[in-house]
PDB file of C-alpha atoms in Angstrom:
ATOM      1  CA  MET A  18       7.764 -34.513  17.392  1.00  0.00           C
ATOM      2  CA  THR A  19       9.594 -31.515  15.979  1.00  0.00           C
ATOM      3  CA  TRP A  20       7.830 -28.177  15.837  1.00  0.00           C
ATOM      4  CA  ILE A  21       8.569 -26.021  12.848  1.00  0.00           C
ATOM      5  CA  ARG A  22       8.008 -22.320  13.235  1.00  0.00           C
ATOM      6  CA  PRO A  23       7.447 -20.381  10.007  1.00  0.00           C
ATOM      7  CA  LEU A  24      10.271 -18.038   9.118  1.00  0.00           C
ATOM      8  CA  ALA A  25       9.704 -14.473  10.259  1.00  0.00           C
ATOM      9  CA  ALA A  26       6.626 -15.490  12.242  1.00  0.00           C
ATOM     10  CA  HIS A  27       7.463 -12.956  14.921  1.00  0.00           C
ATOM     11  CA  ALA A  28       9.445 -10.510  12.830  1.00  0.00           C
ATOM     12  CA  GLU A  29       8.611  -6.843  13.009  1.00  0.00           C
ATOM     13  CA  ARG A  30       7.261  -5.698   9.672  1.00  0.00           C
ATOM     14  CA  PRO A  31       8.582  -2.388   8.340  1.00  0.00           C
ATOM     15  CA  CYS A  32       6.479   0.344   6.792  1.00  0.00           C
ATOM     16  CA  THR A  33       5.429  -1.289   3.520  1.00  0.00           C
ATOM     17  CA  LEU A  34       4.460   0.322   0.237  1.00  0.00           C
ATOM     18  CA  VAL A  35       2.048  -1.824  -1.757  1.00  0.00           C
ATOM     19  CA  VAL A  36       2.168  -0.655  -5.355  1.00  0.00           C
ATOM     20  CA  CYS A  37      -0.796  -1.585  -7.530  1.00  0.00           C
ATOM     21  CA  ARG A  38       0.246  -2.972 -10.879  1.00  0.00           C
ATOM     22  CA  GLY A  39      -3.066  -4.506 -11.911  1.00  0.00           C
ATOM     23  CA  CYS A  40      -5.279  -3.699 -14.848  1.00  0.00           C
ATOM     24  CA  CYS A  41      -4.882   0.114 -14.870  1.00  0.00           C
ATOM     25  CA  CYS A  42      -2.115   1.125 -12.490  1.00  0.00           C
ATOM     26  CA  GLY A  43       1.232   1.092 -14.200  1.00  0.00           C
ATOM     27  CA  ASP A  44      -0.406   0.909 -17.631  1.00  0.00           C
ATOM     28  CA  PRO A  45       1.090   3.407 -20.093  1.00  0.00           C
ATOM     29  CA  ARG A  46      -2.087   3.223 -22.192  1.00  0.00           C
ATOM     30  CA  LYS A  47      -4.143   4.660 -19.324  1.00  0.00           C
ATOM     31  CA  ASN A  48      -1.576   7.247 -18.202  1.00  0.00           C
ATOM     32  CA  PRO A  49       0.886   7.633 -21.091  1.00  0.00           C
ATOM     33  CA  GLY A  50       2.805  10.578 -19.616  1.00  0.00           C
ATOM     34  CA  SER A  51       3.965   8.714 -16.505  1.00  0.00           C
ATOM     35  CA  ASP A  52       7.160   6.717 -16.039  1.00  0.00           C
ATOM     36  CA  HIS A  53       5.577   3.695 -14.372  1.00  0.00           C
ATOM     37  CA  ALA A  54       8.695   1.511 -14.451  1.00  0.00           C
ATOM     38  CA  GLY A  55      10.777   4.416 -13.158  1.00  0.00           C
ATOM     39  CA  GLN A  56       8.341   4.975 -10.286  1.00  0.00           C
ATOM     40  CA  LEU A  57       8.587   1.359  -9.169  1.00  0.00           C
ATOM     41  CA  ALA A  58      12.388   1.444  -9.496  1.00  0.00           C
ATOM     42  CA  ARG A  59      12.576   4.605  -7.331  1.00  0.00           C
ATOM     43  CA  LEU A  60      10.368   3.041  -4.655  1.00  0.00           C
ATOM     44  CA  ARG A  61      12.533  -0.091  -4.623  1.00  0.00           C
ATOM     45  CA  GLU A  62      15.723   1.995  -4.452  1.00  0.00           C
ATOM     46  CA  ALA A  63      14.337   3.864  -1.446  1.00  0.00           C
ATOM     47  CA  ALA A  64      13.521   0.563   0.264  1.00  0.00           C
ATOM     48  CA  ALA A  65      17.004  -0.811  -0.449  1.00  0.00           C
ATOM     49  CA  ALA A  66      18.599   2.338   0.998  1.00  0.00           C
ATOM     50  CA  SER A  67      16.386   2.356   4.115  1.00  0.00           C
ATOM     51  CA  GLY A  68      18.273  -0.279   6.064  1.00  0.00           C
ATOM     52  CA  GLY A  69      15.155  -2.423   6.467  1.00  0.00           C
ATOM     53  CA  ARG A  70      12.839   0.359   7.659  1.00  0.00           C
ATOM     54  CA  LEU A  71      10.904   0.347   4.382  1.00  0.00           C
ATOM     55  CA  ALA A  72       9.656  -2.437   2.109  1.00  0.00           C
ATOM     56  CA  VAL A  73       8.008  -2.406  -1.312  1.00  0.00           C
ATOM     57  CA  ARG A  74       5.849  -5.020  -2.944  1.00  0.00           C
ATOM     58  CA  THR A  75       3.573  -5.064  -5.944  1.00  0.00           C
ATOM     59  CA  SER A  76       0.002  -6.261  -6.065  1.00  0.00           C
ATOM     60  CA  ASP A  77      -2.570  -7.165  -8.645  1.00  0.00           C
ATOM     61  CA  CYS A  78      -5.521  -4.814  -8.929  1.00  0.00           C
ATOM     62  CA  LEU A  79      -6.349  -3.140  -5.605  1.00  0.00           C
ATOM     63  CA  GLY A  80      -9.700  -1.828  -6.831  1.00  0.00           C
ATOM     64  CA  PRO A  81      -9.904   1.938  -7.324  1.00  0.00           C
ATOM     65  CA  CYS A  82      -8.858   1.852 -10.996  1.00  0.00           C
ATOM     66  CA  ALA A  83     -10.228   5.324 -11.747  1.00  0.00           C
ATOM     67  CA  GLN A  84      -7.623   6.701  -9.314  1.00  0.00           C
ATOM     68  CA  ALA A  85      -4.549   4.973 -10.810  1.00  0.00           C
ATOM     69  CA  ASN A  86      -1.715   4.789  -9.827  1.00  0.00           C
ATOM     70  CA  VAL A  87      -2.642   3.496  -6.378  1.00  0.00           C
ATOM     71  CA  ILE A  88      -0.091   3.043  -3.595  1.00  0.00           C
ATOM     72  CA  VAL A  89      -1.039   1.771  -0.138  1.00  0.00           C
ATOM     73  CA  VAL A  90       1.274   2.613   2.762  1.00  0.00           C
ATOM     74  CA  GLN A  91       0.976  -0.024   5.471  1.00  0.00           C
ATOM     75  CA  PRO A  92       2.117   0.781   9.007  1.00  0.00           C
ATOM     76  CA  THR A  93       4.935  -0.945  10.816  1.00  0.00           C
ATOM     77  CA  THR A  94       4.028  -3.768  13.167  1.00  0.00           C
ATOM     78  CA  GLU A  95       4.531  -1.482  16.165  1.00  0.00           C
ATOM     79  CA  ALA A  96       2.358   1.297  14.721  1.00  0.00           C
ATOM     80  CA  ARG A  97      -0.365  -1.240  13.903  1.00  0.00           C
ATOM     81  CA  ARG A  98      -0.297  -2.426  17.527  1.00  0.00           C
ATOM     82  CA  ARG A  99      -1.017   1.178  18.512  1.00  0.00           C
ATOM     83  CA  GLY A 100      -4.013   1.294  16.157  1.00  0.00           C
ATOM     84  CA  ALA A 101      -2.521   2.662  12.930  1.00  0.00           C
ATOM     85  CA  ARG A 102      -4.127   1.567   9.685  1.00  0.00           C
ATOM     86  CA  ALA A 103      -3.018   1.596   6.067  1.00  0.00           C
ATOM     87  CA  ALA A 104      -3.226   4.848   4.118  1.00  0.00           C
ATOM     88  CA  TRP A 105      -4.405   4.704   0.498  1.00  0.00           C
ATOM     89  CA  PHE A 106      -3.130   7.155  -2.111  1.00  0.00           C
ATOM     90  CA  GLY A 107      -4.316   7.596  -5.674  1.00  0.00           C
ATOM     91  CA  TRP A 108      -3.218   9.547  -8.713  1.00  0.00           C
ATOM     92  CA  ALA A 109       0.419   8.904  -7.776  1.00  0.00           C
ATOM     93  CA  LEU A 110       1.553   9.618 -11.318  1.00  0.00           C
ATOM     94  CA  ASP A 111       4.445  12.043 -11.038  1.00  0.00           C
ATOM     95  CA  ASP A 112       7.774  12.415  -9.283  1.00  0.00           C
ATOM     96  CA  THR A 113       6.348  14.828  -6.715  1.00  0.00           C
ATOM     97  CA  ALA A 114       3.730  12.343  -5.495  1.00  0.00           C
ATOM     98  CA  THR A 115       6.296   9.541  -5.448  1.00  0.00           C
ATOM     99  CA  ASP A 116       8.799  11.710  -3.527  1.00  0.00           C
ATOM    100  CA  GLU A 117       6.170  12.656  -0.944  1.00  0.00           C
ATOM    101  CA  ILE A 118       5.105   9.047  -0.411  1.00  0.00           C
ATOM    102  CA  ILE A 119       8.729   7.957   0.004  1.00  0.00           C
ATOM    103  CA  ALA A 120       9.526  10.799   2.422  1.00  0.00           C
ATOM    104  CA  TRP A 121       6.445  10.111   4.545  1.00  0.00           C
ATOM    105  CA  ALA A 122       7.115   6.369   4.661  1.00  0.00           C
ATOM    106  CA  GLU A 123      10.783   6.971   5.559  1.00  0.00           C
ATOM    107  CA  SER A 124       9.684   9.207   8.425  1.00  0.00           C
ATOM    108  CA  GLY A 125       7.553   6.378   9.830  1.00  0.00           C
ATOM    109  CA  GLY A 126       4.313   6.456   7.859  1.00  0.00           C
ATOM    110  CA  PRO A 127       0.876   5.660   9.314  1.00  0.00           C
ATOM    111  CA  GLY A 128       0.522   6.064  13.057  1.00  0.00           C
ATOM    112  CA  THR A 129       3.931   7.664  13.404  1.00  0.00           C
ATOM    113  CA  THR A 130       3.988  10.855  11.383  1.00  0.00           C
ATOM    114  CA  PRO A 131       1.050  13.005  10.208  1.00  0.00           C
ATOM    115  CA  VAL A 132       0.359  12.924   6.466  1.00  0.00           C
ATOM    116  CA  PRO A 133       1.794  16.095   4.882  1.00  0.00           C
ATOM    117  CA  PRO A 134      -0.967  18.379   3.525  1.00  0.00           C
ATOM    118  CA  THR A 135       0.146  18.069  -0.101  1.00  0.00           C
ATOM    119  CA  LEU A 136       0.248  14.273   0.135  1.00  0.00           C
ATOM    120  CA  ASP A 137      -3.148  14.301   1.826  1.00  0.00           C
ATOM    121  CA  LEU A 138      -4.570  15.618  -1.464  1.00  0.00           C
ATOM    122  CA  HIS A 139      -3.765  12.198  -2.961  1.00  0.00           C
ATOM    123  CA  ARG A 140      -5.548  10.298  -0.191  1.00  0.00           C
ATOM    124  CA  ILE A 141      -8.365   8.002  -1.324  1.00  0.00           C
ATOM    125  CA  ASP A 142     -10.787   5.686   0.430  1.00  0.00           C
ATOM    126  CA  PRO A 143     -10.043   1.978   0.211  1.00  0.00           C
ATOM    127  CA  PRO A 144     -12.622  -0.040  -1.703  1.00  0.00           C
ATOM    128  CA  ALA A 145     -15.505  -1.441   0.326  1.00  0.00           C
ATOM    129  CA  PRO A 146     -14.916  -5.013   1.480  1.00  0.00           C
ATOM    130  CA  LYS A 147     -16.566  -7.643  -0.649  1.00  0.00           C
ATOM    131  CA  PRO A 148     -19.240  -9.696   1.132  1.00  0.00           C
ATOM    132  CA  ALA A 149     -18.245 -13.234   1.992  1.00  0.00           C
ATOM    133  CA  ALA A 150     -19.233 -15.790  -0.641  1.00  0.00           C
ATOM    134  CA  ASN A 151     -21.314 -17.739   1.894  1.00  0.00           C
ATOM    135  CA  SER A 152     -23.070 -14.735   3.465  1.00  0.00           C
ATOM    136  CA  ALA A 153     -26.119 -14.871   1.156  1.00  0.00           C
ATOM    137  CA  ARG A 154     -26.676 -18.561   1.866  1.00  0.00           C
ATOM    138  CA  ARG A 155     -26.246 -18.101   5.595  1.00  0.00           C
ATOM    139  CA  SER A 156     -28.744 -15.261   5.805  1.00  0.00           C
ATOM    140  CA  ARG A 157     -31.394 -17.332   4.022  1.00  0.00           C
ATOM    141  CA  ARG A 158     -30.847 -20.270   6.360  1.00  0.00           C
ATOM    142  CA  GLY A 159     -31.260 -18.052   9.392  1.00  0.00           C
ATOM    143  CA  ARG A 160     -34.842 -17.149   8.468  1.00  0.00           C
TER     144      ARG A 160
END
């Protein structure tokens, strides 16, 4: 029997920027004065220039639509092992916010470098986890 290991199963993950591009984030109708496509292009350019220390991906709606544009900065694998958790930022609508997120992520991001005070003003709480679909049925059975 041949064992097949998934690609990158043990790869170290870089600091990753998850850019919401769901129902409200990136929508020029909600925030018409922002260059949403330009923001995503700048984030991707920073990742390409980072030599693998930074990654960018987009996501469908992350939840806090009233705080669009939302960007989540996920820690590196090593920082996560040390207890670091993702940092959520909202209202990332201008070049200054984008620059600060890029600079912080390039310097290591969560668990590595403290959040700069001006970037901390953009910090938001992640949405509450949704209850499991089976949790209501299980609790009734347990009675």
